[in-house]
C-alpha positions as semicolon CSV with decimal commas, in nm:
position;residue;x (nm);y (nm);z (nm)
1;M;0,002;15,324;1,673
2;R;0,029;15,383;2,047
3;Q;-0,128;15,727;2,011
4;A;-0,423;15,581;1,820
5;S;-0,469;15,320;2,091
6;E;-0,467;15,585;2,364
7;Q;-0,711;15,797;2,167
8;L;-0,947;15,499;2,126
9;A;-0,922;15,421;2,497
10;A;-1,001;15,784;2,586
11;T;-1,294;15,789;2,345
12;G;-1,420;15,461;2,492
13;K;-1,404;15,602;2,844
14;Q;-1,585;15,915;2,734
15;I;-1,859;15,714;2,564
16;E;-1,893;15,489;2,869
17;A;-1,925;15,793;3,099
18;E;-2,189;15,945;2,871
19;R;-2,378;15,614;2,862
20;A;-2,375;15,595;3,242
21;H;-2,502;15,952;3,262
22;L;-2,781;15,879;3,014
23;D;-2,873;15,562;3,205
24;G;-2,917;15,777;3,515
25;E;-3,136;16,021;3,325
26;V;-3,348;15,737;3,188
27;A;-3,397;15,596;3,538
28;S;-3,494;15,941;3,664
29;Q;-3,743;15,990;3,380
30;R;-3,894;15,647;3,439
31;G;-3,942;15,735;3,806
32;A;-4,107;16,064;3,710
33;L;-4,332;15,881;3,464
34;A;-4,434;15,629;3,730
35;R;-4,524;15,914;3,967
36;C;-4,724;16,083;3,690
37;V;-4,915;15,762;3,624
38;S;-4,987;15,726;3,996
39;K;-5,101;16,089;4,026
40;N;-5,316;16,048;3,717
41;A;-5,489;15,746;3,872
42;Q;-5,551;15,945;4,192
43;L;-5,700;16,235;3,995
44;Y;-5,917;16,000;3,792
45;A;-6,050;15,838;4,110
46;A;-6,121;16,180;4,263
47;G;-6,299;16,287;3,945
48;Q;-6,513;15,973;3,954
49;E;-6,604;16,042;4,318
50;I;-6,705;16,397;4,228
51;L;-6,924;16,273;3,944
52;Q;-7,090;16,018;4,171
53;A;-7,149;16,284;4,435
54;Y;-7,317;16,511;4,179
55;E;-7,531;16,224;4,054
56;G;-7,661;16,178;4,409
57;L;-7,713;16,551;4,465
58;G;-8,081;16,629;4,448
59;V;-8,273;16,952;4,404
60;L;-8,363;16,946;4,773
61;D;-7,993;16,938;4,866
62;V;-7,923;17,236;4,642
63;M;-8,218;17,431;4,777
64;Q;-8,117;17,358;5,137
65;A;-7,765;17,480;5,070
66;R;-7,901;17,807;4,925
67;Q;-8,128;17,890;5,217
68;P;-7,981;18,126;5,475
69;F;-8,138;17,932;5,764
70;A;-7,994;17,600;5,643
71;A;-7,633;17,671;5,737
72;Q;-7,575;17,311;5,849
73;S;-7,652;17,178;5,503
74;R;-7,431;17,440;5,340
75;V;-7,144;17,359;5,577
76;R;-7,178;16,988;5,499
77;L;-7,159;17,055;5,124
78;E;-6,864;17,291;5,171
79;Q;-6,680;17,025;5,369
80;I;-6,741;16,769;5,096
81;A;-6,621;17,018;4,834
82;Q;-6,309;17,086;5,043
83;Q;-6,236;16,713;5,069
84;Y;-6,260;16,674;4,692
85;G;-6,042;16,981;4,645
86;D;-5,782;16,832;4,877
87;Q;-5,785;16,506;4,682
88;L;-5,734;16,694;4,358
89;Y;-5,454;16,901;4,508
90;Q;-5,276;16,590;4,635
91;G;-5,306;16,433;4,292
92;R;-5,120;16,706;4,110
93;F;-4,772;16,632;3,979
94;D;-4,489;16,841;4,117
95;A;-4,182;16,842;3,892
96;R;-3,962;16,933;4,190
97;Q;-4,022;16,581;4,324
98;T;-3,861;16,412;4,022
99;S;-3,535;16,354;4,206
100;D;-3,700;16,215;4,522
101;T;-3,892;15,892;4,460
102;S;-4,036;15,866;4,812
103;A;-4,148;16,226;4,853
104;A;-4,464;16,284;5,048
105;P;-4,738;16,490;4,882
106;A;-4,708;16,863;4,937
107;P;-4,938;17,017;5,197
108;A;-5,253;17,190;5,076
109;P;-5,236;17,570;5,037
110;Q;-5,404;17,773;5,307
């Protein structure tokens, strides 16, 4: 009888430890999901900005960017493209950040 009681107590402790471990994993996964949702919203907003920018892009803007003597216009469009690229890069999800809930976005590649 005593042995059965000890076995039940050991099994109960093991189950409780496993439950605590799984609770930790669930909390970690919920944090990762929240970061994914946030990153998804950032990417969606960046995508909407890109679409709006292309809607406002006229034929004259495209022609100016293609002309060799219109370097200023080309540089302006390249800067805008770089800004959108940076926004998209910052919006990506990095699985390495799943354990750190307050991690800053990774720097853009050079």
